[in-house]
Amino acid sequence: MKPVLAIINLKYGIEKDDMSQNKSAHEALGGRPTVRSKNGMVAAAHPLAANAGADILRKGGNAFDAVAATAAALNVVEPFMSGLAGAGGATYFLAADSAVKSIDFIPPVPAGFDLNQVDKAKTESGSSASVTPGNLAGWHALQSRYGRLNFDEVLQPAIRLAKGGFPVSSFFVAMTRASIGRIKDPEWQRVFRVEQDWQTGQVLQLSDLAETLEQIATEGITCLYGGALGEKLVSRIQSDGGAIGMADLEAVSPIWEPPISATYRNRQVNVLPPPQESFQILLSLRMLEEFDFASRDLLSADHLDLVFRVIRIAAGIRIQNNQKEISDIDALLLDVDELVARAGDAEPIVGPTENWASGGPFDRSALKEHTTSMSVADKEGNLVCLTNSLGSPYGSGVMIPGTGIVMNNFLNWGDLDPNSPNVLTAGQRVAMCMAPSITTHNGRGILALGTPGSYGILQTTVQAMVGYFDYDLELQDAINMPRARMQDGTEVQIENRVSESVRKTLESRGHRITVLPAYSWATGGMQAVSRDPESGALAGAADNRRDGAAIPA
């Protein structure tokens, strides 16, 4: 295989004898260096949140303490992406057991949910859009089982940020301005000061959220899952026709379960098991395993065409196999010969990439690429990748008065057609496209990688892994590498750093190309940490596409 640096040099016209070729190659893929450490690493969607987690590591906490601190801090500084009333999951490598495990904290559809009482609009915004809050329970479960510190200690950085305030970023400004037209909740409008023309660098304080986090630190999470805080939440939701009740809150219990995995290039990639939809990533990798990238130059039409074809095939299989048993998914991953033949036959592939194939076009009226993912490593060898979300920006748009809690709109991902395999049913676990991943080699954790991006999560994760494992890119360069998002039919939304000639060749091969900006948040916001199994050296990488940062301990 041609050395990756040479591939980049040829593509961008860099002379072989140019003493600055290494610098130029990195600039071609974004210019940000990979961050390195031996003592611990946190990669998260906001520098203040990543630093909150890294500070916990510096104070003697481990990766499980740090990931909870990071998630809680993101509730403050990235309030449009996630919060304690959202839901999510994590995949992690437990060094003491040399084992990969997972936890799912996406609660089921509320027991009182009635399919006949909602339409699509009600699952996008308002009190009928939410599943029961799962994030707080998930953060607590992971940290209390494996962490070294008390849970109240890991909440302190978030409390300080909420009390003292923080300067908002341009991404915050864009997301908040875009939400004003959709969100009518008066409490949300009060807290986020919709009358203010937000500018980058202005300071936002979230005093109500600070008090809520202090209450949780003092009383424990039962104040939400059955206590006074939960009663406030249920009262607000039910006053407007929502289904969440106290029994739903009291029943919240994160699910510990083995991940599902597939081998890729002598490594084991592990993701959340069904009903989560991350098996699409494994199916893509199983197909790609059968192809050689040595003759496919990085970012060439041959490279991208193959990856896009494989992703579209895997998406179609995933759509038809939601809510299946693990044994069924294992069978899908076992025999991919026909799929490999289809990927390599050069005939255009037309098909859905989002939800149920027979359910009509995916409804994009509420933005869905708004999730957050974080990756954490400690010096003992533990790795955690956690992804959680509110769903759309600021979730359902409902804020519980006086608490700073923003509700999720996870029901927006379920189908309302009773014939769909992913139809919303009271009490049923919700199938979601989150895919926090852990990769191992010879029984040791080597990579934690996750991203937001709705159904694009299942696509862009594969693209970055190909860059990292097949083209030997540095971790940061694999994340910065131009990415694409496939939509239903033949549309491929691709960042404009892919050359025009390559885009034209892709079009000639049956892809309908739509050009995105150079670094588009529509293709995710990836965060990753790698570990050298021999030296223990850690590398952290954060996405240029959002406010990501990798902070060493």
Coordinates of C-alpha atoms in Angstrom, one line a residue:
M1 CA 0.0 0.0 0.0
K2 CA 1.3 3.5 -0.9
P3 CA 2.2 5.4 2.3
V4 CA -0.6 7.7 3.4
L5 CA 1.6 10.7 3.5
A6 CA 2.6 10.1 -0.1
I7 CA -1.1 9.7 -1.1
I8 CA -2.0 13.0 0.6
N9 CA 1.1 14.7 -1.0
L10 CA 0.1 13.5 -4.5
K11 CA -3.5 14.6 -4.0
Y12 CA -2.6 18.1 -2.8
G13 CA 0.4 18.6 -5.1
I14 CA 3.0 18.5 -2.3
E15 CA 6.5 17.9 -3.6
K16 CA 8.3 14.8 -2.1
D17 CA 11.4 16.8 -1.1
D18 CA 9.4 19.6 0.5
M19 CA 10.8 19.8 4.1
S20 CA 7.3 20.9 5.3
Q21 CA 5.5 18.0 3.7
N22 CA 4.4 16.5 7.1
K23 CA 3.0 19.9 8.1
S24 CA 1.3 20.3 4.8
A25 CA -0.3 16.8 4.9
H26 CA -1.9 17.6 8.3
E27 CA -3.1 21.0 7.0
A28 CA -4.8 19.2 4.1
L29 CA -6.8 17.2 6.7
G30 CA -7.6 20.0 9.0
G31 CA -4.4 21.2 10.6
R32 CA -5.2 20.3 14.2
P33 CA -2.7 18.0 15.9
T34 CA -3.5 14.8 17.7
V35 CA -3.2 15.4 21.5
R36 CA -1.1 13.0 23.5
S37 CA -0.7 12.0 27.1
K38 CA 0.1 9.0 29.4
N39 CA -2.0 10.1 32.4
G40 CA -5.5 10.3 30.9
M41 CA -7.5 11.9 28.1
V42 CA -10.9 13.3 27.6
A43 CA -12.3 14.1 24.1
A44 CA -15.7 15.9 24.2
A45 CA -17.9 18.3 22.3
H46 CA -16.9 21.4 24.3
P47 CA -13.5 22.3 25.8
L48 CA -14.9 23.3 29.2
A49 CA -16.7 19.9 29.5
A50 CA -13.6 18.0 28.4
N51 CA -11.5 19.9 30.9
A52 CA -14.1 19.1 33.6
G53 CA -13.5 15.4 33.0
A54 CA -9.7 15.8 32.7
D55 CA -9.7 17.7 36.0
I56 CA -11.5 14.7 37.7
L57 CA -8.7 12.5 36.3
R58 CA -6.1 14.8 37.7
K59 CA -7.7 14.6 41.1
G60 CA -7.5 10.9 41.2
G61 CA -10.7 9.8 39.5
N62 CA -10.8 7.2 36.8
A63 CA -12.4 7.1 33.4
F64 CA -15.8 6.3 34.8
D65 CA -15.7 9.3 37.2
A66 CA -14.4 11.5 34.3
V67 CA -17.1 10.5 31.8
A68 CA -19.9 11.3 34.3
A69 CA -18.3 14.7 35.1
T70 CA -17.9 15.4 31.3
A71 CA -21.5 14.4 30.6
A72 CA -22.9 16.6 33.4
A73 CA -20.8 19.6 32.3
L74 CA -22.0 19.2 28.7
N75 CA -25.6 19.5 30.1
V76 CA -24.5 23.1 31.0
V77 CA -22.2 24.2 28.2
E78 CA -23.9 22.3 25.3
P79 CA -27.5 22.4 26.5
F80 CA -29.0 22.0 23.1
M81 CA -27.3 18.6 22.6
S82 CA -27.8 16.7 25.8
G83 CA -28.9 16.9 29.4
L84 CA -29.9 14.8 32.4
A85 CA -33.5 14.4 30.9
G86 CA -32.1 12.9 27.7
A87 CA -31.2 9.3 27.0
G88 CA -28.2 7.3 25.7
G89 CA -25.7 4.5 26.1
A90 CA -22.1 3.6 26.6
T91 CA -19.6 1.0 25.5
Y92 CA -16.5 0.6 27.7
F93 CA -13.4 -1.4 28.2
L94 CA -12.9 -2.5 31.8
A95 CA -9.1 -3.0 32.2
A96 CA -9.4 -5.0 35.4
D97 CA -11.4 -7.7 33.6
S98 CA -9.9 -7.2 30.1
A99 CA -13.5 -7.1 28.9
V100 CA -15.8 -4.9 26.8
K101 CA -19.2 -4.2 28.2
S102 CA -22.1 -1.9 27.5
I103 CA -24.9 -0.1 29.2
D104 CA -28.2 1.2 27.6
F105 CA -30.0 4.0 29.4
I106 CA -32.7 4.7 26.8
P107 CA -35.9 4.1 28.8
P108 CA -38.8 2.4 27.0
V109 CA -41.8 4.2 25.6
P110 CA -43.9 5.5 28.5
A111 CA -46.5 3.1 29.8
G112 CA -49.3 5.6 29.1
F113 CA -48.3 6.3 25.5
D114 CA -51.3 5.9 23.1
L115 CA -50.4 5.8 19.4
N116 CA -53.8 7.0 18.5
Q117 CA -53.4 10.2 20.5
V118 CA -50.4 11.6 18.7
D119 CA -49.3 12.7 15.2
K120 CA -45.8 13.4 13.9
A121 CA -45.8 17.0 15.1
K122 CA -46.5 15.9 18.7
T123 CA -43.5 13.6 18.7
E124 CA -41.3 16.4 17.5
S125 CA -42.1 19.1 19.9
G126 CA -44.1 19.4 23.1
S127 CA -45.0 17.2 26.1
S128 CA -45.9 14.1 24.1
A129 CA -42.5 13.8 22.4
S130 CA -40.4 12.4 25.3
V131 CA -39.3 9.1 26.6
T132 CA -38.6 9.0 30.4
P133 CA -35.3 10.7 31.3
G134 CA -32.5 8.1 31.2
N135 CA -29.2 10.1 31.1
L136 CA -29.0 10.9 34.8
A137 CA -29.6 7.2 35.7
G138 CA -27.0 6.1 33.2
W139 CA -24.3 8.5 34.3
H140 CA -24.9 7.5 37.9
A141 CA -25.0 3.8 37.2
L142 CA -21.7 3.8 35.3
Q143 CA -19.9 6.0 37.7
S144 CA -21.2 4.4 40.9
R145 CA -20.3 0.9 39.7
Y146 CA -16.8 1.6 38.5
G147 CA -15.7 5.0 39.7
R148 CA -13.5 5.9 42.6
L149 CA -15.3 9.1 43.7
N150 CA -18.7 9.9 45.1
F151 CA -21.3 10.9 42.6
D152 CA -21.7 14.3 44.2
E153 CA -18.0 15.0 43.6
V154 CA -18.2 14.4 39.8
L155 CA -21.2 16.9 39.6
Q156 CA -19.2 19.8 41.1
P157 CA -17.6 21.0 37.8
A158 CA -21.0 21.2 36.2
I159 CA -22.4 23.0 39.1
R160 CA -19.6 25.6 39.1
L161 CA -20.1 26.2 35.3
A162 CA -23.8 26.6 35.7
K163 CA -23.4 29.0 38.6
G164 CA -20.6 31.1 37.3
G165 CA -21.6 31.1 33.7
F166 CA -19.6 30.5 30.6
P167 CA -18.9 32.3 27.3
V168 CA -21.1 31.0 24.5
S169 CA -19.7 29.8 21.3
S170 CA -20.8 30.5 17.7
F171 CA -22.2 27.0 17.6
F172 CA -24.4 27.8 20.6
V173 CA -25.5 31.0 19.0
A174 CA -26.5 29.2 15.8
M175 CA -28.3 26.4 17.5
T176 CA -30.2 28.7 19.8
R177 CA -31.2 31.2 17.1
A178 CA -32.4 28.3 15.0
S179 CA -34.6 27.0 17.8
I180 CA -36.4 30.2 18.6
G181 CA -39.0 29.7 15.9
R182 CA -39.8 26.1 16.8
I183 CA -39.8 26.3 20.6
K184 CA -42.8 28.1 22.2
D185 CA -42.3 27.0 25.8
P186 CA -42.3 30.2 27.9
E187 CA -39.8 28.7 30.5
W188 CA -37.3 27.9 27.8
Q189 CA -37.7 31.3 26.3
R190 CA -37.1 32.9 29.7
V191 CA -34.0 30.9 30.5
F192 CA -32.4 31.2 27.1
R193 CA -33.4 34.8 26.8
V194 CA -34.9 34.7 23.3
E195 CA -35.2 38.5 23.3
Q196 CA -31.4 38.7 23.4
D197 CA -29.5 38.8 20.1
W198 CA -26.9 36.2 21.2
Q199 CA -23.4 37.0 20.2
T200 CA -20.3 34.8 20.5
G201 CA -18.5 35.4 23.8
Q202 CA -21.5 36.6 25.8
V203 CA -21.9 34.8 29.1
L204 CA -24.8 32.5 30.0
Q205 CA -25.6 31.5 33.6
L206 CA -28.0 28.7 34.3
S207 CA -28.8 29.2 37.9
D208 CA -31.9 27.0 38.0
L209 CA -29.9 24.1 36.5
A210 CA -27.2 24.7 39.1
E211 CA -29.7 24.4 41.9
T212 CA -31.1 21.2 40.3
L213 CA -27.6 19.6 40.1
E214 CA -26.9 20.7 43.7
Q215 CA -30.2 19.0 44.8
I216 CA -29.1 15.8 43.0
A217 CA -25.7 16.0 44.6
T218 CA -27.2 16.3 48.0
E219 CA -30.3 14.0 47.8
G220 CA -29.1 11.5 45.2
I221 CA -30.8 10.7 41.9
T222 CA -33.9 9.4 43.6
C223 CA -35.1 13.0 43.8
L224 CA -35.7 12.7 40.0
Y225 CA -36.7 9.0 39.9
G226 CA -39.5 9.1 42.4
G227 CA -39.0 12.2 44.5
A228 CA -39.9 15.9 44.4
L229 CA -38.0 16.7 41.3
G230 CA -39.7 13.9 39.5
E231 CA -43.1 15.2 40.7
K232 CA -42.4 18.6 39.1
L233 CA -41.5 16.9 35.9
V234 CA -44.6 14.7 35.7
S235 CA -46.8 17.6 36.7
R236 CA -45.5 19.8 33.8
I237 CA -45.6 16.9 31.2
Q238 CA -49.1 15.7 32.1
S239 CA -50.5 19.2 32.3
D240 CA -50.1 19.4 28.6
G241 CA -51.2 15.9 27.7
G242 CA -47.9 14.0 28.0
A243 CA -47.7 10.4 29.0
I244 CA -44.8 10.2 31.4
G245 CA -45.9 9.3 34.9
M246 CA -44.2 8.7 38.3
A247 CA -44.3 5.0 37.7
D248 CA -42.2 5.5 34.5
L249 CA -39.6 7.5 36.5
E250 CA -39.5 4.9 39.3
A251 CA -39.1 2.1 36.8
V252 CA -36.0 3.6 35.1
S253 CA -33.2 1.1 35.3
P254 CA -30.2 1.1 32.9
I255 CA -29.6 -2.2 31.2
W256 CA -26.2 -3.8 31.5
E257 CA -25.6 -6.1 28.6
P258 CA -22.8 -7.5 26.4
P259 CA -22.0 -5.5 23.3
I260 CA -22.1 -7.0 19.8
S261 CA -18.9 -7.2 17.8
A262 CA -17.3 -7.9 14.5
T263 CA -13.7 -8.4 13.5
Y264 CA -12.1 -5.8 11.2
R265 CA -8.4 -6.0 10.2
N266 CA -7.6 -8.3 13.1
R267 CA -9.3 -5.9 15.6
Q268 CA -12.6 -6.4 17.4
V269 CA -15.1 -3.5 17.0
N270 CA -17.8 -3.5 19.8
V271 CA -21.0 -1.5 19.8
L272 CA -24.4 -1.4 21.6
P273 CA -26.6 -4.5 21.0
P274 CA -30.2 -4.5 19.7
P275 CA -32.6 -2.9 19.9
Q276 CA -30.0 -0.2 19.2
E277 CA -29.2 0.1 15.5
S278 CA -25.4 0.2 15.7
F279 CA -25.1 -3.2 14.1
Q280 CA -25.2 -1.3 10.8
I281 CA -21.6 -0.3 11.5
L282 CA -20.5 -3.9 12.0
L283 CA -22.3 -5.0 8.9
S284 CA -20.5 -2.4 6.9
L285 CA -17.2 -3.4 8.3
R286 CA -17.9 -7.1 7.6
M287 CA -18.3 -6.2 3.9
L288 CA -15.4 -3.9 3.7
E289 CA -13.2 -6.6 5.3
E290 CA -13.4 -8.5 2.0
F291 CA -11.9 -5.6 0.0
D292 CA -8.4 -4.4 -0.4
F293 CA -7.7 -0.7 -0.1
A294 CA -4.1 -0.9 -1.2
S295 CA -5.1 0.0 -4.8
R296 CA -7.6 2.6 -3.8
D297 CA -5.9 6.0 -3.1
L298 CA -7.2 7.9 -0.1
L299 CA -10.2 10.1 -1.0
S300 CA -10.2 8.7 -4.6
A301 CA -13.4 7.8 -6.3
D302 CA -12.5 4.1 -5.9
H303 CA -12.1 4.6 -2.1
L304 CA -15.3 6.6 -1.6
D305 CA -17.5 4.7 -4.0
L306 CA -16.9 1.4 -2.3
V307 CA -17.5 2.8 1.2
F308 CA -20.7 4.6 0.1
R309 CA -22.0 1.5 -1.6
V310 CA -21.4 -0.7 1.4
I311 CA -23.0 1.9 3.8
R312 CA -26.1 2.1 1.7
I313 CA -26.4 -1.7 1.5
A314 CA -26.0 -2.0 5.3
A315 CA -28.5 0.7 5.9
G316 CA -31.2 -1.1 3.9
I317 CA -30.5 -4.3 5.9
R318 CA -30.7 -2.5 9.2
I319 CA -34.0 -0.8 8.4
Q320 CA -35.6 -4.2 7.7
N321 CA -34.2 -5.8 10.8
N322 CA -34.9 -3.4 13.6
Q323 CA -36.2 -4.9 16.9
K324 CA -34.7 -8.3 16.1
E325 CA -33.1 -10.6 18.6
I326 CA -29.3 -10.6 19.0
S327 CA -29.2 -14.1 17.4
D328 CA -30.8 -12.8 14.3
I329 CA -28.3 -9.9 14.1
D330 CA -25.4 -12.3 14.6
A331 CA -26.7 -14.4 11.7
L332 CA -26.8 -11.3 9.5
L333 CA -23.2 -10.6 10.4
L334 CA -22.0 -14.1 9.8
D335 CA -22.8 -14.6 6.1
V336 CA -22.2 -11.5 4.0
D337 CA -21.1 -13.1 0.7
E338 CA -24.1 -11.9 -1.3
L339 CA -23.8 -8.4 0.1
V340 CA -20.1 -8.3 -0.7
A341 CA -20.9 -9.4 -4.3
R342 CA -23.5 -6.6 -4.5
A343 CA -21.1 -4.0 -3.2
G344 CA -18.6 -4.9 -5.8
D345 CA -20.8 -5.3 -8.9
A346 CA -20.6 -1.6 -9.9
E347 CA -24.4 -1.4 -10.4
P348 CA -25.9 1.7 -8.8
I349 CA -27.5 1.2 -5.4
V350 CA -30.7 3.0 -4.7
G351 CA -32.3 2.7 -1.3
P352 CA -33.2 4.2 2.1
T353 CA -30.7 5.1 4.7
E354 CA -32.9 6.5 7.5
N355 CA -36.0 4.7 8.8
W356 CA -38.6 2.1 7.7
A357 CA -38.2 1.4 4.0
S358 CA -42.0 1.3 3.3
G359 CA -42.9 4.2 5.5
G360 CA -42.3 7.0 3.0
P361 CA -39.5 9.6 3.1
F362 CA -37.9 10.3 6.4
D363 CA -39.4 13.4 8.0
R364 CA -36.6 16.0 8.4
S365 CA -38.8 18.8 9.6
A366 CA -37.2 18.6 13.1
L367 CA -33.4 18.5 12.9
K368 CA -32.0 15.2 14.2
E369 CA -28.3 15.4 14.0
H370 CA -28.1 16.9 17.5
T371 CA -26.5 14.5 19.9
T372 CA -23.2 14.5 21.8
S373 CA -20.5 11.8 22.2
M374 CA -17.4 11.7 24.4
S375 CA -14.5 9.4 24.7
V376 CA -12.4 9.0 27.9
A377 CA -9.3 7.0 28.9
D378 CA -7.4 6.8 32.1
K379 CA -3.8 5.6 32.8
E380 CA -5.0 2.2 34.1
G381 CA -6.2 1.3 30.6
N382 CA -10.0 1.9 31.0
L383 CA -11.7 3.3 28.0
V384 CA -15.3 4.7 27.9
C385 CA -17.3 5.9 24.9
L386 CA -20.6 7.5 25.9
T387 CA -23.2 8.9 23.5
N388 CA -26.3 10.7 24.8
S389 CA -28.8 13.1 23.4
L390 CA -32.0 15.2 23.8
G391 CA -32.9 14.3 20.2
S392 CA -33.4 17.5 18.2
P393 CA -31.8 20.8 19.3
Y394 CA -33.2 21.4 22.8
G395 CA -35.1 18.2 22.5
S396 CA -38.9 18.6 22.7
G397 CA -38.5 22.3 23.6
V398 CA -40.2 21.7 27.0
M399 CA -38.4 23.0 30.0
I400 CA -39.6 22.0 33.5
P401 CA -40.2 25.3 35.3
G402 CA -37.7 26.4 37.9
T403 CA -35.3 23.4 37.3
G404 CA -33.4 24.2 34.1
I405 CA -34.3 20.7 32.8
V406 CA -34.9 20.4 29.1
M407 CA -36.9 17.3 28.0
N408 CA -36.0 15.1 25.1
N409 CA -38.0 14.2 21.9
F410 CA -36.8 10.6 21.5
L411 CA -40.2 9.5 20.3
N412 CA -39.5 11.4 17.1
W413 CA -37.3 8.5 16.0
G414 CA -40.1 5.9 16.2
D415 CA -42.6 5.2 13.5
L416 CA -46.3 5.9 13.8
D417 CA -47.3 3.5 11.1
P418 CA -48.6 0.3 12.9
N419 CA -47.1 -1.8 10.1
S420 CA -43.6 -0.6 10.7
P421 CA -41.1 -2.9 12.5
N422 CA -40.1 0.2 14.5
V423 CA -43.6 1.3 15.5
L424 CA -43.9 3.1 18.8
T425 CA -45.5 0.8 21.4
A426 CA -46.1 1.5 25.1
G427 CA -43.5 -0.2 27.3
Q428 CA -41.2 -1.2 24.3
R429 CA -37.5 -0.4 24.2
V430 CA -36.7 2.3 21.7
A431 CA -34.4 1.5 18.8
M432 CA -32.0 4.3 18.3
C433 CA -29.0 5.0 16.0
M434 CA -26.5 5.8 18.7
A435 CA -23.3 3.8 18.4
P436 CA -20.5 4.5 21.0
S437 CA -17.7 2.1 20.0
I438 CA -14.8 0.4 21.6
T439 CA -12.2 -1.4 19.6
T440 CA -9.8 -4.0 21.0
H441 CA -6.7 -5.8 19.8
N442 CA -5.4 -9.0 21.4
G443 CA -7.8 -8.4 24.3
R444 CA -6.7 -4.9 25.1
G445 CA -8.6 -1.7 24.5
I446 CA -7.1 0.5 21.7
L447 CA -9.8 2.9 20.6
A448 CA -12.9 4.7 21.9
L449 CA -14.8 6.5 19.1
G450 CA -18.2 8.0 18.9
T451 CA -20.1 10.7 17.1
P452 CA -23.5 12.4 16.9
G453 CA -25.3 12.7 13.6
S454 CA -28.6 10.8 13.7
Y455 CA -28.6 8.0 11.2
G456 CA -25.3 9.5 9.9
I457 CA -23.7 8.1 13.0
L458 CA -23.9 4.7 11.4
Q459 CA -22.2 6.0 8.3
T460 CA -19.5 8.4 9.4
T461 CA -18.2 6.1 12.1
V462 CA -17.3 3.6 9.3
Q463 CA -15.7 6.3 7.2
A464 CA -13.4 7.4 10.0
M465 CA -12.5 3.8 10.9
V466 CA -11.5 3.1 7.3
G467 CA -9.2 6.2 7.4
Y468 CA -7.7 5.1 10.7
F469 CA -7.4 1.4 10.1
D470 CA -6.9 1.1 6.4
Y471 CA -5.0 4.2 5.5
D472 CA -3.1 4.5 8.8
L473 CA -4.1 8.1 9.3
E474 CA -3.3 9.7 12.7
L475 CA -6.4 9.7 14.8
Q476 CA -7.1 13.5 14.4
D477 CA -6.6 13.2 10.6
A478 CA -9.0 10.3 10.4
I479 CA -11.6 12.5 12.1
N480 CA -10.8 15.6 10.0
M481 CA -10.8 13.6 6.8
P482 CA -13.7 14.8 4.5
R483 CA -16.9 12.9 5.2
A484 CA -20.2 12.3 3.6
R485 CA -23.8 11.7 4.6
M486 CA -26.0 9.4 2.5
Q487 CA -29.7 10.2 2.3
D488 CA -32.6 8.1 0.9
G489 CA -32.4 7.2 -2.8
T490 CA -29.0 7.9 -4.2
E491 CA -28.1 11.3 -2.6
V492 CA -24.7 11.7 -1.1
Q493 CA -24.0 14.9 0.8
I494 CA -20.3 15.3 0.7
E495 CA -17.9 18.0 2.0
N496 CA -16.3 20.2 -0.6
R497 CA -12.8 19.2 0.3
V498 CA -13.3 16.1 -1.9
S499 CA -12.0 17.2 -5.3
E500 CA -14.5 18.2 -8.0
S501 CA -13.0 15.5 -10.3
V502 CA -13.7 12.8 -7.7
R503 CA -17.2 14.1 -7.2
K504 CA -17.9 14.0 -10.9
T505 CA -16.6 10.4 -11.1
L506 CA -18.9 9.5 -8.2
E507 CA -21.8 10.9 -10.0
S508 CA -21.0 8.9 -13.1
R509 CA -21.2 5.8 -10.8
G510 CA -24.7 6.5 -9.7
H511 CA -24.3 8.8 -6.7
R512 CA -26.4 12.0 -6.7
I513 CA -23.9 14.5 -5.2
T514 CA -24.8 17.4 -3.0
V515 CA -21.9 19.5 -1.8
L516 CA -21.5 20.5 1.8
P517 CA -19.2 23.1 3.4
A518 CA -15.6 22.0 4.1
Y519 CA -16.4 21.0 7.7
S520 CA -20.1 20.4 8.0
W521 CA -21.8 19.6 11.3
A522 CA -24.3 17.5 9.2
T523 CA -21.5 14.9 9.0
G524 CA -21.2 14.6 12.8
G525 CA -19.0 15.8 15.6
M526 CA -16.7 12.9 16.4
Q527 CA -14.6 12.4 19.5
A528 CA -12.0 9.7 20.0
V529 CA -9.2 8.4 22.3
S530 CA -6.7 5.7 21.3
R531 CA -4.4 3.7 23.5
D532 CA -1.1 2.1 22.4
P533 CA -1.4 -1.4 24.0
E534 CA 2.4 -1.6 24.4
S535 CA 3.4 1.8 25.8
G536 CA 0.1 2.9 27.2
A537 CA 0.4 6.2 25.4
L538 CA -2.9 7.9 24.8
A539 CA -4.0 10.0 21.8
G540 CA -7.0 12.2 21.8
A541 CA -8.8 13.8 18.8
A542 CA -11.8 16.1 18.6
D543 CA -13.9 17.2 15.6
N544 CA -13.3 20.5 13.8
R545 CA -17.0 20.4 12.8
R546 CA -18.3 21.5 16.2
D547 CA -16.8 22.8 19.4
G548 CA -14.9 19.6 20.2
A549 CA -11.7 19.5 22.3
A550 CA -9.3 16.8 23.5
I551 CA -7.8 17.6 26.9
P552 CA -5.1 15.6 28.5
A553 CA -5.1 14.9 32.3

